[in-house]
Amino acid sequence: MEEFKILKILINMCRTCVQKTRSAVRIEVKLSFFFENNTGLKQGDSLSPILFNLALQKVIQSIKMVPNGIKFGKEQLNVSAYADDIVLIGKNEIEIRQFFVEIENIARKLGLHINQGKTKHMIVEWKNSSKLNKIGQLTIKNYTFERDENFKYLGVILNENNKHQTDLQE
């Protein structure tokens, strides 16, 4: 949080919210003994999405430091993110593997985990789409990702042969 220049008093207030909190369970009129919570914020806490966004921002900034991706105007683009939806962009499988290993290592250090069941991969060919590589699964470290031929990202349907007909049909 200090990296984002958040005031020390706010950082201390956040620490107070997550350290040494206690809870009890009420069943009808009976209250259980109090117990310590060892795992951060309570479910539904309004601080939760803010802290998640800060952690995710740290992960995204780290991947932007990796000097690969595709040229988009004057910028080099290797990641696109909105909320908890992240797209890694690379020229080839080797770049994607590098980006994933980097992002997974930093995410893990911050207590974030990649949801393998919700993660897919797609190969987009700008040229030679008839010769499209037809690999099915992509395995990186202990993760295996299924291949999608198209998926919806931020309301736009993307497909591997870079055609936009699917967008118009929906």
Short mmCIF file of N, CA and C in Angstrom, two decimals:
data_model
loop_
_atom_site.label_atom_id
_atom_site.label_comp_id
_atom_site.label_asym_id
_atom_site.label_seq_id
_atom_site.Cartn_x
_atom_site.Cartn_y
_atom_site.Cartn_z
N MET A 1 0.82 -1.19 0.00
CA MET A 1 0.00 0.00 0.00
C MET A 1 0.87 1.25 0.00
N GLU A 2 2.03 1.14 0.63
CA GLU A 2 2.95 2.28 0.65
C GLU A 2 3.41 2.62 -0.76
N GLU A 3 3.59 1.59 -1.62
CA GLU A 3 3.99 1.83 -3.01
C GLU A 3 3.00 2.72 -3.75
N PHE A 4 1.73 2.62 -3.38
CA PHE A 4 0.69 3.41 -4.03
C PHE A 4 0.48 4.76 -3.33
N LYS A 5 1.40 5.09 -2.40
CA LYS A 5 1.38 6.36 -1.68
C LYS A 5 0.08 6.59 -0.90
N ILE A 6 -0.40 5.51 -0.30
CA ILE A 6 -1.59 5.59 0.57
C ILE A 6 -1.12 6.08 1.94
N LEU A 7 -1.88 7.00 2.51
CA LEU A 7 -1.51 7.59 3.79
C LEU A 7 -1.30 6.52 4.86
N LYS A 8 -0.29 6.73 5.70
CA LYS A 8 0.07 5.78 6.76
C LYS A 8 -1.12 5.52 7.69
N ILE A 9 -1.90 6.54 7.99
CA ILE A 9 -3.04 6.37 8.90
C ILE A 9 -4.07 5.40 8.30
N LEU A 10 -4.27 5.46 6.98
CA LEU A 10 -5.21 4.54 6.31
C LEU A 10 -4.66 3.12 6.29
N ILE A 11 -3.36 3.00 6.09
CA ILE A 11 -2.73 1.68 6.11
C ILE A 11 -2.90 1.05 7.49
N ASN A 12 -2.68 1.84 8.52
CA ASN A 12 -2.84 1.34 9.90
C ASN A 12 -4.29 0.95 10.18
N MET A 13 -5.23 1.72 9.67
CA MET A 13 -6.64 1.38 9.86
C MET A 13 -6.97 0.05 9.18
N CYS A 14 -6.42 -0.17 7.99
CA CYS A 14 -6.64 -1.45 7.29
C CYS A 14 -6.04 -2.60 8.08
N ARG A 15 -4.84 -2.40 8.61
CA ARG A 15 -4.20 -3.45 9.43
C ARG A 15 -5.07 -3.81 10.63
N THR A 16 -5.64 -2.79 11.25
CA THR A 16 -6.50 -3.02 12.41
C THR A 16 -7.70 -3.88 12.03
N CYS A 17 -8.21 -3.69 10.82
CA CYS A 17 -9.37 -4.45 10.36
C CYS A 17 -9.06 -5.93 10.10
N VAL A 18 -7.81 -6.24 9.78
CA VAL A 18 -7.49 -7.62 9.41
C VAL A 18 -6.69 -8.38 10.45
N GLN A 19 -6.13 -7.70 11.42
CA GLN A 19 -5.30 -8.38 12.41
C GLN A 19 -6.06 -8.59 13.71
N LYS A 20 -5.95 -9.79 14.24
CA LYS A 20 -6.52 -10.14 15.53
C LYS A 20 -8.00 -9.80 15.66
N THR A 21 -8.76 -10.15 14.64
CA THR A 21 -10.21 -9.95 14.74
C THR A 21 -10.82 -11.19 15.36
N ARG A 22 -11.95 -11.00 16.04
CA ARG A 22 -12.62 -12.11 16.71
C ARG A 22 -14.07 -12.16 16.25
N SER A 23 -14.60 -13.36 16.25
CA SER A 23 -15.99 -13.56 15.83
C SER A 23 -16.67 -14.55 16.77
N ALA A 24 -17.99 -14.54 16.70
CA ALA A 24 -18.80 -15.52 17.42
C ALA A 24 -19.97 -15.87 16.50
N VAL A 25 -20.56 -17.01 16.72
CA VAL A 25 -21.69 -17.46 15.92
C VAL A 25 -22.94 -17.42 16.79
N ARG A 26 -24.02 -16.83 16.23
CA ARG A 26 -25.29 -16.78 16.95
C ARG A 26 -26.25 -17.75 16.28
N ILE A 27 -26.81 -18.66 17.06
CA ILE A 27 -27.85 -19.57 16.60
C ILE A 27 -29.07 -19.30 17.47
N GLU A 28 -30.08 -18.71 16.82
CA GLU A 28 -31.27 -18.21 17.52
C GLU A 28 -30.83 -17.21 18.58
N VAL A 29 -30.98 -17.50 19.86
CA VAL A 29 -30.60 -16.54 20.89
C VAL A 29 -29.27 -16.89 21.56
N LYS A 30 -28.72 -18.04 21.21
CA LYS A 30 -27.51 -18.52 21.86
C LYS A 30 -26.26 -18.06 21.07
N LEU A 31 -25.28 -17.51 21.79
CA LEU A 31 -24.05 -17.02 21.20
C LEU A 31 -22.91 -17.96 21.56
N SER A 32 -22.11 -18.34 20.56
CA SER A 32 -20.97 -19.24 20.80
C SER A 32 -19.84 -18.48 21.50
N PHE A 33 -18.79 -19.20 21.85
CA PHE A 33 -17.59 -18.57 22.37
C PHE A 33 -16.95 -17.77 21.23
N PHE A 34 -16.21 -16.72 21.57
CA PHE A 34 -15.48 -15.96 20.56
C PHE A 34 -14.24 -16.73 20.13
N PHE A 35 -13.91 -16.61 18.87
CA PHE A 35 -12.71 -17.25 18.32
C PHE A 35 -12.01 -16.25 17.43
N GLU A 36 -10.67 -16.44 17.29
CA GLU A 36 -9.88 -15.53 16.44
C GLU A 36 -10.02 -15.92 14.99
N ASN A 37 -10.13 -14.89 14.15
CA ASN A 37 -10.11 -15.11 12.68
C ASN A 37 -8.67 -15.02 12.23
N ASN A 38 -8.25 -16.01 11.47
CA ASN A 38 -6.86 -16.03 11.00
C ASN A 38 -6.73 -15.72 9.52
N THR A 39 -7.83 -15.46 8.85
CA THR A 39 -7.75 -15.31 7.40
C THR A 39 -8.33 -13.98 6.90
N GLY A 40 -7.81 -12.88 7.38
CA GLY A 40 -8.14 -11.58 6.80
C GLY A 40 -9.53 -11.07 7.09
N LEU A 41 -10.16 -10.52 6.06
CA LEU A 41 -11.43 -9.82 6.19
C LEU A 41 -12.62 -10.77 6.25
N LYS A 42 -13.68 -10.27 6.87
CA LYS A 42 -14.92 -11.03 6.87
C LYS A 42 -15.53 -10.97 5.48
N GLN A 43 -16.26 -12.01 5.12
CA GLN A 43 -16.93 -12.03 3.84
C GLN A 43 -17.90 -10.85 3.74
N GLY A 44 -17.86 -10.15 2.62
CA GLY A 44 -18.75 -9.01 2.42
C GLY A 44 -18.20 -7.70 2.96
N ASP A 45 -17.02 -7.72 3.56
CA ASP A 45 -16.43 -6.49 4.09
C ASP A 45 -16.18 -5.52 2.95
N SER A 46 -16.54 -4.26 3.13
CA SER A 46 -16.40 -3.27 2.06
C SER A 46 -14.93 -2.96 1.74
N LEU A 47 -14.03 -3.31 2.62
CA LEU A 47 -12.61 -3.12 2.36
C LEU A 47 -12.04 -4.17 1.41
N SER A 48 -12.72 -5.31 1.32
CA SER A 48 -12.23 -6.43 0.52
C SER A 48 -11.96 -6.09 -0.95
N PRO A 49 -12.91 -5.49 -1.70
CA PRO A 49 -12.62 -5.21 -3.10
C PRO A 49 -11.50 -4.18 -3.29
N ILE A 50 -11.36 -3.26 -2.35
CA ILE A 50 -10.30 -2.26 -2.45
C ILE A 50 -8.93 -2.92 -2.31
N LEU A 51 -8.79 -3.78 -1.30
CA LEU A 51 -7.52 -4.48 -1.10
C LEU A 51 -7.23 -5.44 -2.25
N PHE A 52 -8.27 -6.09 -2.78
CA PHE A 52 -8.08 -6.98 -3.92
C PHE A 52 -7.57 -6.17 -5.12
N ASN A 53 -8.18 -5.02 -5.38
CA ASN A 53 -7.76 -4.20 -6.52
C ASN A 53 -6.32 -3.72 -6.37
N LEU A 54 -5.91 -3.38 -5.15
CA LEU A 54 -4.52 -2.97 -4.93
C LEU A 54 -3.56 -4.13 -5.20
N ALA A 55 -3.91 -5.31 -4.72
CA ALA A 55 -3.06 -6.48 -4.96
C ALA A 55 -2.98 -6.80 -6.45
N LEU A 56 -4.12 -6.75 -7.11
CA LEU A 56 -4.14 -7.05 -8.55
C LEU A 56 -3.37 -6.00 -9.34
N GLN A 57 -3.43 -4.75 -8.93
CA GLN A 57 -2.68 -3.69 -9.59
C GLN A 57 -1.18 -3.97 -9.51
N LYS A 58 -0.74 -4.45 -8.37
CA LYS A 58 0.68 -4.81 -8.20
C LYS A 58 1.07 -5.92 -9.16
N VAL A 59 0.20 -6.91 -9.31
CA VAL A 59 0.47 -8.02 -10.23
C VAL A 59 0.55 -7.50 -11.66
N ILE A 60 -0.39 -6.66 -12.05
CA ILE A 60 -0.43 -6.14 -13.42
C ILE A 60 0.78 -5.26 -13.71
N GLN A 61 1.16 -4.44 -12.77
CA GLN A 61 2.34 -3.60 -12.97
C GLN A 61 3.59 -4.44 -13.17
N SER A 62 3.68 -5.56 -12.47
CA SER A 62 4.86 -6.42 -12.62
C SER A 62 4.92 -7.05 -14.00
N ILE A 63 3.79 -7.43 -14.54
CA ILE A 63 3.79 -8.06 -15.88
C ILE A 63 4.08 -7.03 -16.96
N LYS A 64 3.70 -5.78 -16.72
CA LYS A 64 4.00 -4.72 -17.70
C LYS A 64 5.49 -4.45 -17.80
N MET A 65 6.25 -4.87 -16.79
CA MET A 65 7.70 -4.68 -16.81
C MET A 65 8.39 -5.68 -17.73
N VAL A 66 7.71 -6.77 -18.07
CA VAL A 66 8.27 -7.77 -18.98
C VAL A 66 8.20 -7.18 -20.39
N PRO A 67 9.33 -7.07 -21.10
CA PRO A 67 9.39 -6.28 -22.33
C PRO A 67 8.91 -6.98 -23.61
N ASN A 68 7.90 -7.81 -23.54
CA ASN A 68 7.39 -8.47 -24.75
C ASN A 68 5.92 -8.13 -24.93
N GLY A 69 5.28 -8.80 -25.86
CA GLY A 69 3.87 -8.54 -26.15
C GLY A 69 3.72 -8.12 -27.60
N ILE A 70 2.65 -7.41 -27.89
CA ILE A 70 2.43 -6.94 -29.26
C ILE A 70 2.50 -5.42 -29.28
N LYS A 71 2.93 -4.89 -30.40
CA LYS A 71 3.01 -3.44 -30.57
C LYS A 71 1.62 -2.92 -30.88
N PHE A 72 1.16 -1.95 -30.09
CA PHE A 72 -0.16 -1.37 -30.25
C PHE A 72 0.05 0.14 -30.28
N GLY A 73 0.13 0.71 -31.48
CA GLY A 73 0.51 2.12 -31.60
C GLY A 73 1.95 2.26 -31.17
N LYS A 74 2.20 3.16 -30.24
CA LYS A 74 3.56 3.36 -29.74
C LYS A 74 3.85 2.51 -28.51
N GLU A 75 2.84 1.84 -28.00
CA GLU A 75 2.96 1.05 -26.78
C GLU A 75 3.20 -0.42 -27.07
N GLN A 76 3.86 -1.08 -26.13
CA GLN A 76 4.02 -2.53 -26.15
C GLN A 76 2.96 -3.08 -25.21
N LEU A 77 2.05 -3.91 -25.70
CA LEU A 77 0.92 -4.40 -24.90
C LEU A 77 1.10 -5.88 -24.61
N ASN A 78 1.10 -6.24 -23.31
CA ASN A 78 1.20 -7.65 -22.95
C ASN A 78 0.14 -8.08 -21.95
N VAL A 79 -0.66 -7.13 -21.46
CA VAL A 79 -1.72 -7.47 -20.52
C VAL A 79 -2.86 -6.46 -20.66
N SER A 80 -4.07 -6.99 -20.54
CA SER A 80 -5.26 -6.16 -20.49
C SER A 80 -6.08 -6.66 -19.30
N ALA A 81 -6.55 -5.74 -18.47
CA ALA A 81 -7.26 -6.17 -17.27
C ALA A 81 -8.43 -5.25 -16.98
N TYR A 82 -9.50 -5.85 -16.52
CA TYR A 82 -10.66 -5.12 -16.03
C TYR A 82 -11.23 -5.94 -14.88
N ALA A 83 -11.30 -5.33 -13.70
CA ALA A 83 -11.74 -6.03 -12.49
C ALA A 83 -10.85 -7.27 -12.31
N ASP A 84 -11.42 -8.47 -12.25
CA ASP A 84 -10.59 -9.67 -12.07
C ASP A 84 -10.43 -10.44 -13.38
N ASP A 85 -10.79 -9.83 -14.52
CA ASP A 85 -10.58 -10.44 -15.83
C ASP A 85 -9.26 -9.95 -16.41
N ILE A 86 -8.36 -10.88 -16.62
CA ILE A 86 -7.04 -10.51 -17.14
C ILE A 86 -6.78 -11.29 -18.41
N VAL A 87 -6.26 -10.59 -19.43
CA VAL A 87 -5.87 -11.23 -20.68
C VAL A 87 -4.37 -11.01 -20.85
N LEU A 88 -3.62 -12.10 -21.01
CA LEU A 88 -2.20 -12.01 -21.31
C LEU A 88 -2.06 -12.06 -22.83
N ILE A 89 -1.24 -11.18 -23.38
CA ILE A 89 -1.11 -11.06 -24.83
C ILE A 89 0.35 -11.26 -25.21
N GLY A 90 0.59 -12.22 -26.09
CA GLY A 90 1.95 -12.47 -26.53
C GLY A 90 2.00 -12.83 -28.00
N LYS A 91 3.18 -12.70 -28.58
CA LYS A 91 3.35 -13.04 -29.99
C LYS A 91 3.39 -14.54 -30.22
N ASN A 92 3.72 -15.28 -29.15
CA ASN A 92 3.85 -16.73 -29.30
C ASN A 92 3.66 -17.41 -27.95
N GLU A 93 3.67 -18.72 -27.98
CA GLU A 93 3.44 -19.50 -26.76
C GLU A 93 4.53 -19.27 -25.72
N ILE A 94 5.76 -19.06 -26.15
CA ILE A 94 6.86 -18.83 -25.22
C ILE A 94 6.62 -17.56 -24.40
N GLU A 95 6.18 -16.48 -25.06
CA GLU A 95 5.88 -15.24 -24.35
C GLU A 95 4.74 -15.43 -23.35
N ILE A 96 3.69 -16.12 -23.77
CA ILE A 96 2.55 -16.36 -22.88
C ILE A 96 3.01 -17.15 -21.65
N ARG A 97 3.83 -18.15 -21.87
CA ARG A 97 4.35 -18.94 -20.75
C ARG A 97 5.15 -18.05 -19.79
N GLN A 98 6.01 -17.18 -20.33
CA GLN A 98 6.80 -16.27 -19.49
C GLN A 98 5.89 -15.34 -18.69
N PHE A 99 4.88 -14.76 -19.36
CA PHE A 99 3.96 -13.85 -18.69
C PHE A 99 3.22 -14.57 -17.58
N PHE A 100 2.75 -15.79 -17.89
CA PHE A 100 1.97 -16.52 -16.88
C PHE A 100 2.82 -16.85 -15.67
N VAL A 101 4.03 -17.35 -15.87
CA VAL A 101 4.90 -17.70 -14.74
C VAL A 101 5.15 -16.46 -13.89
N GLU A 102 5.41 -15.33 -14.53
CA GLU A 102 5.65 -14.08 -13.79
C GLU A 102 4.42 -13.66 -12.99
N ILE A 103 3.28 -13.67 -13.64
CA ILE A 103 2.04 -13.22 -12.98
C ILE A 103 1.64 -14.17 -11.86
N GLU A 104 1.82 -15.46 -12.06
CA GLU A 104 1.44 -16.44 -11.04
C GLU A 104 2.35 -16.34 -9.83
N ASN A 105 3.65 -16.13 -10.04
CA ASN A 105 4.59 -16.00 -8.92
C ASN A 105 4.26 -14.80 -8.05
N ILE A 106 4.01 -13.67 -8.68
CA ILE A 106 3.71 -12.46 -7.91
C ILE A 106 2.35 -12.57 -7.24
N ALA A 107 1.37 -13.10 -7.95
CA ALA A 107 0.03 -13.27 -7.37
C ALA A 107 0.10 -14.16 -6.14
N ARG A 108 0.83 -15.25 -6.23
CA ARG A 108 0.96 -16.18 -5.11
C ARG A 108 1.59 -15.50 -3.89
N LYS A 109 2.62 -14.67 -4.12
CA LYS A 109 3.26 -13.95 -3.01
C LYS A 109 2.28 -13.01 -2.31
N LEU A 110 1.29 -12.51 -3.06
CA LEU A 110 0.31 -11.59 -2.49
C LEU A 110 -0.94 -12.31 -1.97
N GLY A 111 -0.93 -13.65 -2.05
CA GLY A 111 -2.07 -14.42 -1.54
C GLY A 111 -3.19 -14.60 -2.55
N LEU A 112 -2.94 -14.28 -3.82
CA LEU A 112 -3.94 -14.49 -4.88
C LEU A 112 -3.65 -15.80 -5.59
N HIS A 113 -4.71 -16.45 -6.07
CA HIS A 113 -4.57 -17.73 -6.76
C HIS A 113 -5.26 -17.68 -8.11
N ILE A 114 -4.66 -18.34 -9.09
CA ILE A 114 -5.25 -18.44 -10.43
C ILE A 114 -6.31 -19.53 -10.38
N ASN A 115 -7.52 -19.23 -10.84
CA ASN A 115 -8.59 -20.22 -10.90
C ASN A 115 -8.46 -20.97 -12.22
N GLN A 116 -7.89 -22.16 -12.16
CA GLN A 116 -7.63 -22.96 -13.36
C GLN A 116 -8.92 -23.27 -14.12
N GLY A 117 -10.00 -23.51 -13.41
CA GLY A 117 -11.28 -23.84 -14.05
C GLY A 117 -11.87 -22.70 -14.86
N LYS A 118 -11.52 -21.47 -14.50
CA LYS A 118 -12.06 -20.30 -15.21
C LYS A 118 -11.07 -19.72 -16.20
N THR A 119 -9.90 -20.34 -16.33
CA THR A 119 -8.85 -19.81 -17.19
C THR A 119 -8.77 -20.63 -18.47
N LYS A 120 -8.79 -19.95 -19.59
CA LYS A 120 -8.72 -20.58 -20.91
C LYS A 120 -7.59 -19.95 -21.70
N HIS A 121 -7.23 -20.59 -22.80
CA HIS A 121 -6.28 -19.97 -23.71
C HIS A 121 -6.85 -19.99 -25.12
N MET A 122 -6.38 -19.05 -25.92
CA MET A 122 -6.82 -18.94 -27.30
C MET A 122 -5.64 -18.46 -28.14
N ILE A 123 -5.52 -19.01 -29.32
CA ILE A 123 -4.47 -18.60 -30.25
C ILE A 123 -5.14 -17.81 -31.36
N VAL A 124 -4.69 -16.59 -31.56
CA VAL A 124 -5.24 -15.75 -32.62
C VAL A 124 -4.17 -15.60 -33.68
N GLU A 125 -4.50 -15.98 -34.89
CA GLU A 125 -3.58 -15.84 -36.01
C GLU A 125 -4.03 -14.66 -36.86
N TRP A 126 -3.15 -13.71 -37.06
CA TRP A 126 -3.46 -12.56 -37.92
C TRP A 126 -3.30 -12.94 -39.39
N LYS A 127 -2.37 -13.84 -39.65
CA LYS A 127 -2.10 -14.31 -41.02
C LYS A 127 -2.17 -15.83 -41.00
N ASN A 128 -2.35 -16.42 -42.14
CA ASN A 128 -2.33 -17.88 -42.28
C ASN A 128 -3.31 -18.57 -41.33
N SER A 129 -4.54 -18.05 -41.21
CA SER A 129 -5.49 -18.65 -40.28
C SER A 129 -5.87 -20.07 -40.68
N SER A 130 -5.65 -20.44 -41.94
CA SER A 130 -5.95 -21.81 -42.36
C SER A 130 -4.94 -22.79 -41.77
N LYS A 131 -3.76 -22.30 -41.39
CA LYS A 131 -2.71 -23.15 -40.82
C LYS A 131 -2.68 -23.04 -39.29
N LEU A 132 -3.79 -22.67 -38.71
CA LEU A 132 -3.86 -22.41 -37.27
C LEU A 132 -3.41 -23.63 -36.46
N ASN A 133 -2.52 -23.38 -35.53
CA ASN A 133 -2.04 -24.43 -34.63
C ASN A 133 -3.22 -24.95 -33.81
N LYS A 134 -3.45 -26.23 -33.83
CA LYS A 134 -4.64 -26.80 -33.18
C LYS A 134 -4.34 -27.51 -31.87
N ILE A 135 -3.39 -26.99 -31.07
CA ILE A 135 -3.15 -27.61 -29.77
C ILE A 135 -4.39 -27.47 -28.91
N GLY A 136 -4.64 -28.46 -28.09
CA GLY A 136 -5.84 -28.44 -27.26
C GLY A 136 -5.59 -27.80 -25.92
N GLN A 137 -4.83 -28.45 -25.07
CA GLN A 137 -4.57 -27.93 -23.73
C GLN A 137 -3.21 -27.25 -23.70
N LEU A 138 -3.09 -26.30 -22.81
CA LEU A 138 -1.82 -25.63 -22.59
C LEU A 138 -1.45 -25.88 -21.13
N THR A 139 -0.29 -26.46 -20.89
CA THR A 139 0.15 -26.76 -19.54
C THR A 139 1.34 -25.88 -19.19
N ILE A 140 1.20 -25.15 -18.09
CA ILE A 140 2.26 -24.29 -17.57
C ILE A 140 2.36 -24.56 -16.08
N LYS A 141 3.56 -24.92 -15.63
CA LYS A 141 3.76 -25.30 -14.24
C LYS A 141 2.77 -26.40 -13.88
N ASN A 142 1.99 -26.23 -12.81
CA ASN A 142 1.02 -27.25 -12.40
C ASN A 142 -0.38 -26.97 -12.93
N TYR A 143 -0.51 -26.06 -13.87
CA TYR A 143 -1.81 -25.66 -14.41
C TYR A 143 -2.01 -26.22 -15.81
N THR A 144 -3.23 -26.63 -16.09
CA THR A 144 -3.60 -27.04 -17.44
C THR A 144 -4.82 -26.23 -17.85
N PHE A 145 -4.71 -25.56 -19.00
CA PHE A 145 -5.77 -24.68 -19.48
C PHE A 145 -6.38 -25.24 -20.75
N GLU A 146 -7.70 -25.27 -20.79
CA GLU A 146 -8.42 -25.70 -21.98
C GLU A 146 -8.35 -24.60 -23.03
N ARG A 147 -8.49 -25.01 -24.28
CA ARG A 147 -8.47 -24.06 -25.38
C ARG A 147 -9.90 -23.64 -25.72
N ASP A 148 -10.09 -22.37 -25.99
CA ASP A 148 -11.35 -21.83 -26.48
C ASP A 148 -11.13 -21.29 -27.89
N GLU A 149 -12.10 -21.52 -28.77
CA GLU A 149 -12.00 -20.95 -30.11
C GLU A 149 -12.55 -19.54 -30.14
N ASN A 150 -13.41 -19.21 -29.19
CA ASN A 150 -13.87 -17.83 -29.02
C ASN A 150 -14.35 -17.65 -27.59
N PHE A 151 -14.30 -16.42 -27.12
CA PHE A 151 -14.81 -16.12 -25.80
C PHE A 151 -15.19 -14.66 -25.72
N LYS A 152 -16.01 -14.36 -24.75
CA LYS A 152 -16.48 -12.99 -24.56
C LYS A 152 -15.60 -12.31 -23.52
N TYR A 153 -15.05 -11.17 -23.87
CA TYR A 153 -14.23 -10.38 -22.96
C TYR A 153 -14.72 -8.94 -23.02
N LEU A 154 -15.19 -8.44 -21.90
CA LEU A 154 -15.71 -7.08 -21.80
C LEU A 154 -16.80 -6.81 -22.84
N GLY A 155 -17.65 -7.79 -23.06
CA GLY A 155 -18.79 -7.63 -23.95
C GLY A 155 -18.49 -7.84 -25.42
N VAL A 156 -17.25 -8.11 -25.77
CA VAL A 156 -16.87 -8.34 -27.17
C VAL A 156 -16.48 -9.79 -27.33
N ILE A 157 -17.00 -10.43 -28.37
CA ILE A 157 -16.63 -11.82 -28.64
C ILE A 157 -15.37 -11.84 -29.48
N LEU A 158 -14.34 -12.46 -28.94
CA LEU A 158 -13.06 -12.60 -29.63
C LEU A 158 -12.98 -14.02 -30.16
N ASN A 159 -12.42 -14.18 -31.35
CA ASN A 159 -12.25 -15.53 -31.88
C ASN A 159 -10.87 -15.70 -32.49
N GLU A 160 -10.47 -16.95 -32.64
CA GLU A 160 -9.09 -17.23 -32.99
C GLU A 160 -8.74 -16.95 -34.45
N ASN A 161 -9.71 -16.81 -35.33
CA ASN A 161 -9.35 -16.48 -36.70
C ASN A 161 -9.55 -14.99 -36.99
N ASN A 162 -9.75 -14.22 -35.91
CA ASN A 162 -9.82 -12.76 -35.97
C ASN A 162 -10.96 -12.24 -36.84
N LYS A 163 -12.05 -12.98 -36.92
CA LYS A 163 -13.23 -12.54 -37.65
C LYS A 163 -14.22 -11.99 -36.63
N HIS A 164 -14.98 -10.97 -37.04
CA HIS A 164 -15.91 -10.33 -36.12
C HIS A 164 -17.36 -10.68 -36.41
N GLN A 165 -17.62 -11.68 -37.23
CA GLN A 165 -19.00 -12.06 -37.55
C GLN A 165 -19.76 -12.47 -36.31
N THR A 166 -19.11 -13.16 -35.39
CA THR A 166 -19.78 -13.61 -34.18
C THR A 166 -20.29 -12.43 -33.36
N ASP A 167 -19.53 -11.31 -33.37
CA ASP A 167 -19.96 -10.11 -32.65
C ASP A 167 -21.31 -9.63 -33.16
N LEU A 168 -21.46 -9.62 -34.49
CA LEU A 168 -22.65 -9.06 -35.10
C LEU A 168 -23.86 -9.99 -34.94
N GLN A 169 -23.63 -11.28 -34.84
CA GLN A 169 -24.73 -12.23 -34.72
C GLN A 169 -25.39 -12.16 -33.36
N GLU A 170 -24.65 -11.76 -32.34
CA GLU A 170 -25.19 -11.80 -30.99
C GLU A 170 -26.04 -10.63 -30.64
#
